[in-house]
Coordinates of N, CA, C and O in Angstrom, one line a residue:
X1 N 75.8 -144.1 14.5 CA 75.1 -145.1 13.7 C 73.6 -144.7 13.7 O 72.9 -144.8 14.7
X2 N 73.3 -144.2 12.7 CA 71.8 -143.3 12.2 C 71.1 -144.9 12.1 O 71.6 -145.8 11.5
X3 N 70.0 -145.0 12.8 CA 68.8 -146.1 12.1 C 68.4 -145.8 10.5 O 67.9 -146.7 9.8
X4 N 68.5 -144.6 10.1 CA 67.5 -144.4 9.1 C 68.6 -144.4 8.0 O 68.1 -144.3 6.9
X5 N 69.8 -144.5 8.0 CA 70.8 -144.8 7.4 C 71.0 -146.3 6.8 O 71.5 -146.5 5.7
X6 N 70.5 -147.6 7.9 CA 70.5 -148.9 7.8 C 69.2 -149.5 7.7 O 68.7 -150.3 8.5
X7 N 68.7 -149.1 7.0 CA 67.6 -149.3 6.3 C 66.1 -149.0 6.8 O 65.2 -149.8 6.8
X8 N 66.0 -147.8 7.1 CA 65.2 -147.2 7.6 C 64.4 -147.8 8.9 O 64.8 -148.6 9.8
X9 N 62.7 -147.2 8.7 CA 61.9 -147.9 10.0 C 61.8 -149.3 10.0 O 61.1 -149.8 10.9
X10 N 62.4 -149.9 9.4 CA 62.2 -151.4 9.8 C 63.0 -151.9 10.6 O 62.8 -152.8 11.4
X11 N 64.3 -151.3 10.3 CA 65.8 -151.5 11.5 C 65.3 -151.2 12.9 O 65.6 -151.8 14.0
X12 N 64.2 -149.9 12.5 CA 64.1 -149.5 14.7 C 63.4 -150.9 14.7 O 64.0 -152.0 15.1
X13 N 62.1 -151.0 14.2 CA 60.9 -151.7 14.5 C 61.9 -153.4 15.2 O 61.5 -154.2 16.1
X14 N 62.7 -153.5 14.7 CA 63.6 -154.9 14.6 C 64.5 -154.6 16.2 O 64.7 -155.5 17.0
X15 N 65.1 -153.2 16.2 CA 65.9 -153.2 17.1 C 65.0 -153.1 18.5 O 65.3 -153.5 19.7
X16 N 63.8 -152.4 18.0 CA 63.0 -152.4 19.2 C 62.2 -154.3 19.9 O 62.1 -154.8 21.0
X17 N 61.9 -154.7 18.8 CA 61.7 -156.2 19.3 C 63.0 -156.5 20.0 O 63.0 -156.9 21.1
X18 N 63.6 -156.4 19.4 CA 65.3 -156.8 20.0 C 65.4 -156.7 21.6 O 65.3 -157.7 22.3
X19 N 65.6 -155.6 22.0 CA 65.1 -155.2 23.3 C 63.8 -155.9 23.9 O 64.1 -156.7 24.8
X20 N 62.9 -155.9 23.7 CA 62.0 -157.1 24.0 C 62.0 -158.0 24.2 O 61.3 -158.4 25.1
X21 N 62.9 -158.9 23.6 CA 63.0 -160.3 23.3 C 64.1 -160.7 24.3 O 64.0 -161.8 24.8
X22 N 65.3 -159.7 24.7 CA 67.0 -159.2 24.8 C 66.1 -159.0 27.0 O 66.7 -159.5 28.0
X23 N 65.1 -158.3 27.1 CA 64.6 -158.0 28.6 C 63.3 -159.0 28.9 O 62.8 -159.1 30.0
X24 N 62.8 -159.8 27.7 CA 61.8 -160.6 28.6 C 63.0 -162.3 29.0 O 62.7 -163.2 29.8
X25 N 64.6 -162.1 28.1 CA 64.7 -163.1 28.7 C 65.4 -163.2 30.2 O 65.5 -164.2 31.0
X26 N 65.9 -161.6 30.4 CA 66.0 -161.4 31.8 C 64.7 -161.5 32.5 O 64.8 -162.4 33.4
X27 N 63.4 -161.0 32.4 CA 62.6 -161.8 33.3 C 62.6 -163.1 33.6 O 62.4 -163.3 34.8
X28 N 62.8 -163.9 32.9 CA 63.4 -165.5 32.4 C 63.9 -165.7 33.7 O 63.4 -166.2 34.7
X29 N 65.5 -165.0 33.5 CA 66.6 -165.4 34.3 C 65.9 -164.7 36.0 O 66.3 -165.4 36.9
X30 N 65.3 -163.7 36.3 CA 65.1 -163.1 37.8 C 63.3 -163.8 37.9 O 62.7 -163.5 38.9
X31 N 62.9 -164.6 37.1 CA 61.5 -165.3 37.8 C 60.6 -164.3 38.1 O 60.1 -164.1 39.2
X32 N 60.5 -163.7 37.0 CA 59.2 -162.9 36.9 C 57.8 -163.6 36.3 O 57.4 -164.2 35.2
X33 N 57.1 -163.3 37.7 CA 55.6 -163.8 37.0 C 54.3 -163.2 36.5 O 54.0 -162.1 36.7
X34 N 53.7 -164.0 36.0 CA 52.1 -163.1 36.1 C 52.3 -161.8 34.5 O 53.0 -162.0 33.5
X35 N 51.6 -160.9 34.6 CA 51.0 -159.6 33.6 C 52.3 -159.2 34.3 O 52.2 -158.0 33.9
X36 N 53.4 -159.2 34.8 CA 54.9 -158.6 34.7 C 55.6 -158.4 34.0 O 56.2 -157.4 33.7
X37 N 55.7 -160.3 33.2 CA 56.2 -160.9 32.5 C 56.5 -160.0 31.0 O 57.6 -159.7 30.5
X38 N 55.0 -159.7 30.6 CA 55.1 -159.0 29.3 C 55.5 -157.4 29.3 O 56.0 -156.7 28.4
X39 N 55.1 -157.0 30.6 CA 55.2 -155.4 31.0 C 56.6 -154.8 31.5 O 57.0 -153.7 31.6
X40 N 57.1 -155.9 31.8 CA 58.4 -155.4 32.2 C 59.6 -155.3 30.9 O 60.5 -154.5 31.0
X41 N 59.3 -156.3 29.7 CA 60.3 -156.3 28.6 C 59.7 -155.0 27.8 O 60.4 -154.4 27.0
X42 N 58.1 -154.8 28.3 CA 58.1 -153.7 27.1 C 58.3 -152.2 27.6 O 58.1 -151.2 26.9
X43 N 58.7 -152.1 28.6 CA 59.3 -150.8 29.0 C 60.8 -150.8 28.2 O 61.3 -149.8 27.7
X44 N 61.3 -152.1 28.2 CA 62.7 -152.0 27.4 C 62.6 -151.3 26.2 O 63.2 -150.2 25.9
X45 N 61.5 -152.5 25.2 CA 61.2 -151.8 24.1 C 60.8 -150.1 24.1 O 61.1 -149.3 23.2
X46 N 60.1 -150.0 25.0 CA 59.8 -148.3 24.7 C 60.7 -147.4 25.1 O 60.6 -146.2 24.7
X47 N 62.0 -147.8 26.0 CA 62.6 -147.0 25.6 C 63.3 -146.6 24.7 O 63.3 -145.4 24.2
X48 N 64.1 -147.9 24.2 CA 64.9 -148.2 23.0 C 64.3 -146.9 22.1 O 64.9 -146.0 21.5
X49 N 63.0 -147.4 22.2 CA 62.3 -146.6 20.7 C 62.5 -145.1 21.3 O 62.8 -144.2 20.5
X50 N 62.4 -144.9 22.3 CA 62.6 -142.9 22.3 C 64.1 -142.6 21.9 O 64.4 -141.8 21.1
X51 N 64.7 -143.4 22.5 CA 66.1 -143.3 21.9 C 65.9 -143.5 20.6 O 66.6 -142.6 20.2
X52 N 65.6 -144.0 19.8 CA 65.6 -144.1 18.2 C 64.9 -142.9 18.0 O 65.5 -142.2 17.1
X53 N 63.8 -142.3 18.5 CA 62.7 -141.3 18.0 C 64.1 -140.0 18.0 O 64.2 -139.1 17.1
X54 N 64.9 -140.1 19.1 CA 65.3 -138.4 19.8 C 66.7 -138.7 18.6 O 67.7 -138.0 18.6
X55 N 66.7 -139.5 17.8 CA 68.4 -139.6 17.2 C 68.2 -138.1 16.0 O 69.3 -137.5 16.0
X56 N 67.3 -137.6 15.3 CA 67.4 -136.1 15.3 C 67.8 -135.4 15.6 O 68.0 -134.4 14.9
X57 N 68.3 -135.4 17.6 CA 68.9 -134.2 18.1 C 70.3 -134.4 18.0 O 71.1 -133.5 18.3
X58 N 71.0 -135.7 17.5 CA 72.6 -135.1 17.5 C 73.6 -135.4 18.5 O 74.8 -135.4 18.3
X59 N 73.1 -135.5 19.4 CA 73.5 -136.1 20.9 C 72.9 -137.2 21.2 O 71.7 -137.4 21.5
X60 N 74.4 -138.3 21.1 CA 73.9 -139.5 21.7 C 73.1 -139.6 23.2 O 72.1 -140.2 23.6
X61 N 74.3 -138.4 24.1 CA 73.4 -138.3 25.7 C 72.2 -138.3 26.1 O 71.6 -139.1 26.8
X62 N 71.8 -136.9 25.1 CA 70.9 -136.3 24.8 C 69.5 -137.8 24.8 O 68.6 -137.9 25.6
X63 N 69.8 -138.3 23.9 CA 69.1 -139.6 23.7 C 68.8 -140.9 25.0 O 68.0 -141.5 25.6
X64 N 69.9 -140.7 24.7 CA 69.9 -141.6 26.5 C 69.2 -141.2 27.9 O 68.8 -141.9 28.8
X65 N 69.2 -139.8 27.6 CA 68.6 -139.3 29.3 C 66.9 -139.2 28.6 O 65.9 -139.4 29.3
X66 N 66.8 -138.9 27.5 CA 65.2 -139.0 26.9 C 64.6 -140.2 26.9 O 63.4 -140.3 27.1
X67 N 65.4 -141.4 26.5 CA 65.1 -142.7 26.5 C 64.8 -143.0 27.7 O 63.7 -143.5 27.9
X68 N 65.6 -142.8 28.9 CA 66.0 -143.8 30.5 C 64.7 -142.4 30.9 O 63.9 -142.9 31.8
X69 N 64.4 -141.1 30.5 CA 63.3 -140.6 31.0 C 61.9 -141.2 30.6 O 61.0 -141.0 31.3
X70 N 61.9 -141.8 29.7 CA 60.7 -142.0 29.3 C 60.5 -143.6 29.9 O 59.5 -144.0 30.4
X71 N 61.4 -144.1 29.8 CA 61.2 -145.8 30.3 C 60.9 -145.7 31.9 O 60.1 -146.4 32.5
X72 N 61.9 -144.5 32.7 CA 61.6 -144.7 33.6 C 59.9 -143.8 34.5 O 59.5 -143.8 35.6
X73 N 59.4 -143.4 33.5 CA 58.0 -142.5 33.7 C 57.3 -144.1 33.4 O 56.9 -144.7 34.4
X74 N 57.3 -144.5 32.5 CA 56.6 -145.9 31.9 C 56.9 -146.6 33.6 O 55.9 -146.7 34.4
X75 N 57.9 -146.8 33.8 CA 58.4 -147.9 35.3 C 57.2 -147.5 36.2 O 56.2 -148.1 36.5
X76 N 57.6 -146.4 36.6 CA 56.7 -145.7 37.8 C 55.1 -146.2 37.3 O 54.6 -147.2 37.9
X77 N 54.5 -145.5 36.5 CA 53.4 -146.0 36.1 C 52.7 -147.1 36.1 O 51.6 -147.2 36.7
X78 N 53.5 -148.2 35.4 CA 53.2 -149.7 35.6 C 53.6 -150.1 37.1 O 53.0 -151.1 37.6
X79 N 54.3 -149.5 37.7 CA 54.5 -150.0 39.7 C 53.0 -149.4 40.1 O 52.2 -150.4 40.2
X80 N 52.7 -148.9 40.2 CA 51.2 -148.0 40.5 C 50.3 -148.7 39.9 O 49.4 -149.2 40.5
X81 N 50.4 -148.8 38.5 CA 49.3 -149.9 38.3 C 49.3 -151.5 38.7 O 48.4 -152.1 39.3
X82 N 50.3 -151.9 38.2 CA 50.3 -153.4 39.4 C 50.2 -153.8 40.5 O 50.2 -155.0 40.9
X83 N 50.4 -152.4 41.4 CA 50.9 -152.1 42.6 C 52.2 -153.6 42.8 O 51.9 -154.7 43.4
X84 N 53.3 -153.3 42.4 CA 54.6 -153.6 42.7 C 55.7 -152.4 43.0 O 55.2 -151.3 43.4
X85 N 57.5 -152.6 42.7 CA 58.1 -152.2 43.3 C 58.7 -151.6 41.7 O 58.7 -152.5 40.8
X86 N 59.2 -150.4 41.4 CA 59.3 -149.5 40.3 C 60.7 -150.4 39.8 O 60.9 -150.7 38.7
X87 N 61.4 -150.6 40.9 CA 63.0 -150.8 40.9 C 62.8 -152.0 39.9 O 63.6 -152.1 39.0
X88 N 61.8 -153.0 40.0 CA 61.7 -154.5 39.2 C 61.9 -153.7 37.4 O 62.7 -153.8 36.5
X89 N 60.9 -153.3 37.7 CA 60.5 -152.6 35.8 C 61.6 -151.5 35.5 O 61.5 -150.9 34.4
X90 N 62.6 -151.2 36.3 CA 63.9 -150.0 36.2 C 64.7 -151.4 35.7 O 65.4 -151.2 34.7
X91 N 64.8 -152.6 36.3 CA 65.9 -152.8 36.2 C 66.2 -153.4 35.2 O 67.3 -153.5 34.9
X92 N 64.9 -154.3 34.3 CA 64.4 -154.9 33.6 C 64.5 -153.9 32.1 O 64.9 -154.1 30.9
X93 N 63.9 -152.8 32.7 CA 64.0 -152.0 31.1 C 65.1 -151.1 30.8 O 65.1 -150.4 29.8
X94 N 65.9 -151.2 31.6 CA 67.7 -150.4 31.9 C 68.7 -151.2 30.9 O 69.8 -150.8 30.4
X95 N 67.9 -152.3 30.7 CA 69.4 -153.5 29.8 C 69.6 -152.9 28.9 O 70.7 -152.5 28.8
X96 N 68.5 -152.6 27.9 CA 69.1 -151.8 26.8 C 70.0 -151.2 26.3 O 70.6 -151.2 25.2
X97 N 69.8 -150.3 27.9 CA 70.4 -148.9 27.6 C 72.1 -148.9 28.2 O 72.9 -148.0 28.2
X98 N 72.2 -150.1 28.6 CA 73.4 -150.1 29.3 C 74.0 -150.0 28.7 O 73.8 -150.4 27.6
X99 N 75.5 -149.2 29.0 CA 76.5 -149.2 27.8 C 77.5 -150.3 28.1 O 78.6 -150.0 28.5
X100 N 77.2 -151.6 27.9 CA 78.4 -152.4 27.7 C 79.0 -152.5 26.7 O 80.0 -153.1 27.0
X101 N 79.0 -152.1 25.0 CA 80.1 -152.0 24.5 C 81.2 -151.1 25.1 O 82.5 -151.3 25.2
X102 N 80.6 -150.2 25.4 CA 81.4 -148.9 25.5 C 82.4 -149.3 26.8 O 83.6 -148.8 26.8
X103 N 81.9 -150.4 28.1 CA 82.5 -150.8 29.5 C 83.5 -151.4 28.8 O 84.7 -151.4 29.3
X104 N 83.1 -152.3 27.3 CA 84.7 -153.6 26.9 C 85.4 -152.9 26.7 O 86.3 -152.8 27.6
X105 N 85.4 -151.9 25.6 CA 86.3 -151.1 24.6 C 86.9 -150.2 26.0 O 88.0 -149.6 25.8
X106 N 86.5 -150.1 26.9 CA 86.8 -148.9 27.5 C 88.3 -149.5 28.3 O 89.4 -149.0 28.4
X107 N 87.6 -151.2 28.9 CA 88.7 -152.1 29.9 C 90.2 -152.5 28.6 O 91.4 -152.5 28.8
X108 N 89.6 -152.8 27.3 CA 90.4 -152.8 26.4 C 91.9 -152.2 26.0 O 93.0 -152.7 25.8
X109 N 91.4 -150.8 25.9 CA 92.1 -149.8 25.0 C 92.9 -149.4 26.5 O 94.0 -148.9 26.3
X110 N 92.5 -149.7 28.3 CA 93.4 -150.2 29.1 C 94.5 -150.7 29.7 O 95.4 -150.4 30.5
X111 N 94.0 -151.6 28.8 CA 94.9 -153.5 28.7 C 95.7 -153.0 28.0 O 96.7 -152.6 28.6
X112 N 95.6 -153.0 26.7 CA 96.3 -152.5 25.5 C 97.5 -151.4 25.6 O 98.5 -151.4 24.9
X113 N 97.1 -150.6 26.7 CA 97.7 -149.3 26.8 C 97.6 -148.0 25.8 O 98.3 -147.0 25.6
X114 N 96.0 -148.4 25.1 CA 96.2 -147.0 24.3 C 95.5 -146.1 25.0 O 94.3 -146.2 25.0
X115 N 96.3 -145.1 25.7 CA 95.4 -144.1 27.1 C 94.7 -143.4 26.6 O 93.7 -143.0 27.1
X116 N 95.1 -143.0 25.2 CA 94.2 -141.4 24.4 C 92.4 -142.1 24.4 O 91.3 -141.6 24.7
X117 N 93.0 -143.4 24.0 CA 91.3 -143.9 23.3 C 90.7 -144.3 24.4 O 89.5 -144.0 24.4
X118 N 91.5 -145.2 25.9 CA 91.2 -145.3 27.2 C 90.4 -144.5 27.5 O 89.3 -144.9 27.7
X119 N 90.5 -143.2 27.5 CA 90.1 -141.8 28.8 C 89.1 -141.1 27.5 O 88.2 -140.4 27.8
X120 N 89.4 -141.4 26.1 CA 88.2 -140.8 25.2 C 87.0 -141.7 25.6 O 86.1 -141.1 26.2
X121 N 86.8 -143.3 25.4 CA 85.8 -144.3 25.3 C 85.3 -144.2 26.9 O 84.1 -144.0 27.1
X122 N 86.3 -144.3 28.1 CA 85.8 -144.2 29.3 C 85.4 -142.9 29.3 O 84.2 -142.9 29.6
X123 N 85.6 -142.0 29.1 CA 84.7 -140.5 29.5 C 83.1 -140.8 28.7 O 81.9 -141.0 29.2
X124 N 83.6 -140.8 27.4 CA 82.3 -141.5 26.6 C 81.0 -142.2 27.4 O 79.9 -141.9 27.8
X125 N 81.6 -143.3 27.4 CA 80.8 -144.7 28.9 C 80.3 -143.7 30.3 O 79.2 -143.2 30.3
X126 N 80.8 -143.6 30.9 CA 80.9 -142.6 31.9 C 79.6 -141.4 32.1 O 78.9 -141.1 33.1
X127 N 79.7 -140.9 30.5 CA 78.4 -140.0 30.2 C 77.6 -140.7 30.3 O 77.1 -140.8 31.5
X128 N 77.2 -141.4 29.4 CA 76.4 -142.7 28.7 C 75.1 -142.9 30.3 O 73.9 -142.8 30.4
X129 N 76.3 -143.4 31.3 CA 75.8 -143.8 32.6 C 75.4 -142.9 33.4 O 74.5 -143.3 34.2
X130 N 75.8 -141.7 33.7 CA 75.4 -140.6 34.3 C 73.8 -140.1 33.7 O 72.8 -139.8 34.3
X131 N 73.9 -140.1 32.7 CA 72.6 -139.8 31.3 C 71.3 -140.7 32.6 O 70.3 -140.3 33.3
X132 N 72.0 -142.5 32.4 CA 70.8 -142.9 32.8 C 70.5 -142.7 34.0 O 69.3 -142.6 34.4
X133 N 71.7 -142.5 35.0 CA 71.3 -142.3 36.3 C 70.4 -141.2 36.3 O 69.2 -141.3 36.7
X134 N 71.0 -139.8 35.8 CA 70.0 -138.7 36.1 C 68.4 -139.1 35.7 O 67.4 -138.8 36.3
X135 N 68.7 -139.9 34.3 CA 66.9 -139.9 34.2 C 66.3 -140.7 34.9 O 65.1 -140.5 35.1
X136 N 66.9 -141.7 35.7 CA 66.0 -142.9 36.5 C 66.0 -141.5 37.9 O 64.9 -141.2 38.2
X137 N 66.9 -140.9 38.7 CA 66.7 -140.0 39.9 C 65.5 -138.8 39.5 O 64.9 -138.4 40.5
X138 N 65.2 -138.2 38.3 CA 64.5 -136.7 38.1 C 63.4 -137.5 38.2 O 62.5 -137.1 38.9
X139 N 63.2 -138.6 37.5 CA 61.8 -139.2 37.4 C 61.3 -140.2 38.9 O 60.2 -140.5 39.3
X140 N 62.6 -140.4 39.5 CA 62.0 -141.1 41.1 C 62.1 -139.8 41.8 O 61.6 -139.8 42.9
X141 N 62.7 -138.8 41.4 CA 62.8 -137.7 43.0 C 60.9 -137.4 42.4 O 59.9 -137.6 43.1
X142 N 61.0 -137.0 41.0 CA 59.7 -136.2 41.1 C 57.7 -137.0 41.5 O 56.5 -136.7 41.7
X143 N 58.5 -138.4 41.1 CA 57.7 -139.3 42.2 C 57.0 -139.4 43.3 O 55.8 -139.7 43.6
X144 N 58.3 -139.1 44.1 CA 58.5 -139.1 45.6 C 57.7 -137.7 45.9 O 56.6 -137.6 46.4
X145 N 58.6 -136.8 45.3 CA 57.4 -135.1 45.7 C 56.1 -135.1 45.6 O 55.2 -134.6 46.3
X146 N 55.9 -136.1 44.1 CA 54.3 -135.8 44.3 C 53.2 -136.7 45.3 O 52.1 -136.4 45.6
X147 N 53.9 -137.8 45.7 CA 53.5 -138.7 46.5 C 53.3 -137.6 47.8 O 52.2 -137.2 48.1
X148 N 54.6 -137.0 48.5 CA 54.1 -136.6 49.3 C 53.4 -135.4 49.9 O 53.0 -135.0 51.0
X149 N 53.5 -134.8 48.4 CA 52.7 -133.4 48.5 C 51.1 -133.7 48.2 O 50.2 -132.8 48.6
X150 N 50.8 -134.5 47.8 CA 49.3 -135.9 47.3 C 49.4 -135.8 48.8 O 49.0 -134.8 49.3
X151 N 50.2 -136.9 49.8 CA 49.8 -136.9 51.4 C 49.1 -136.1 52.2 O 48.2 -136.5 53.0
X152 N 49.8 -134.5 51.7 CA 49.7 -133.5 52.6 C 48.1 -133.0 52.1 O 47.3 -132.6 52.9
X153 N 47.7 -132.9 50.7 CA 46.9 -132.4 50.8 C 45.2 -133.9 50.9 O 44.0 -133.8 50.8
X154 N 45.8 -134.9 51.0 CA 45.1 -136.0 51.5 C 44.5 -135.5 52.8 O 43.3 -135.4 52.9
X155 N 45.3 -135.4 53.6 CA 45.5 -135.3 55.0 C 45.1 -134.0 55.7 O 44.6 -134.0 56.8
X156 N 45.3 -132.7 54.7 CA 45.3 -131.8 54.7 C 46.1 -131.0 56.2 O 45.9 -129.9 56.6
X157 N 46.8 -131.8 56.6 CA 48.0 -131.6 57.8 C 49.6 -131.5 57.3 O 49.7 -131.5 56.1
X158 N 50.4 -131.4 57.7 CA 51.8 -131.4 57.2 C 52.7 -132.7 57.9 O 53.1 -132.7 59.0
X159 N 52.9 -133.4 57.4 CA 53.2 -135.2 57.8 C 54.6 -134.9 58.0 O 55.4 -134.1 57.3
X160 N 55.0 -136.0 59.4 CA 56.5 -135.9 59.5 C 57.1 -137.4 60.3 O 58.4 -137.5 60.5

């Protein structure tokens, strides 16, 4: 499903509020307060939107690990600037990207017994989620390195 097929930039611009609207009501529901409130739904929206930017390359994956890379660079960022916990703004701007159609259709076709479409849609889902894990770990491992290679030359000692 091409955005630019369903009626061009106004469909992202719509799907991207969507996400916005779809993660500030999860702040709602987890009692987020304060300059959080608005910062945490719009990491949603920006990812959404890289995922819409990367639909050029052809690969849904592809999209998903560029998206969950970019929202999760955004997370890290805003943790550092608010000085809070990255995991709050990961988990907040992750809704998006979650593949719950793909989790029904997958328990579905199941139920149903159709195995071909079962092990097609579950492998499918499966990527989908691996996509985001890798981009939320490349962007906290390379975090973490630079935090403590920042330490060492803070300190100018080798910390243990």
């Amino acid at each position: 499903m091409l955005w630019a097929e369903r009626g061009g930039k106004l469909v992202a611009y719509f799907q991207c509020l969507y996400a916005f609207v779809a993660c500030f009501a999860f702040c709602i529901v987890f009692n987020v307060r304060g300059k959080a409130l608005f910062f945490m739904p719009l990491g949603g929206a920006f990812g959404w939107a890289v995922y819409l930017l990367c639909t050029p390359l052809q690969s849904e994956l592809l999209q998903y690990f560029l998206g969950t890379l970019a929202l999760s660079t955004y997370a890290e960022v805003m943790a550092r600037a608010h000085k809070a916990p990255a995991t709050g703004y990961l988990l907040v701007a992750l809704l998006p990207m979650v593949p719950g159609g793909g989790i029904y259709y997958t328990m579905e076709y199941g139920i149903t017994g159709n195995t071909e479409m079962f092990l097609e849609t579950g492998m499918h889902t499966l990527g989908i989620a691996g996509a985001l894990a890798m981009g939320v770990l490349l962007v906290s491992s390379c975090m973490r390195m630079w935090n403590v290679f920042r330490g060492r030359a803070k300190y100018g000692r080798r910390q243990r």
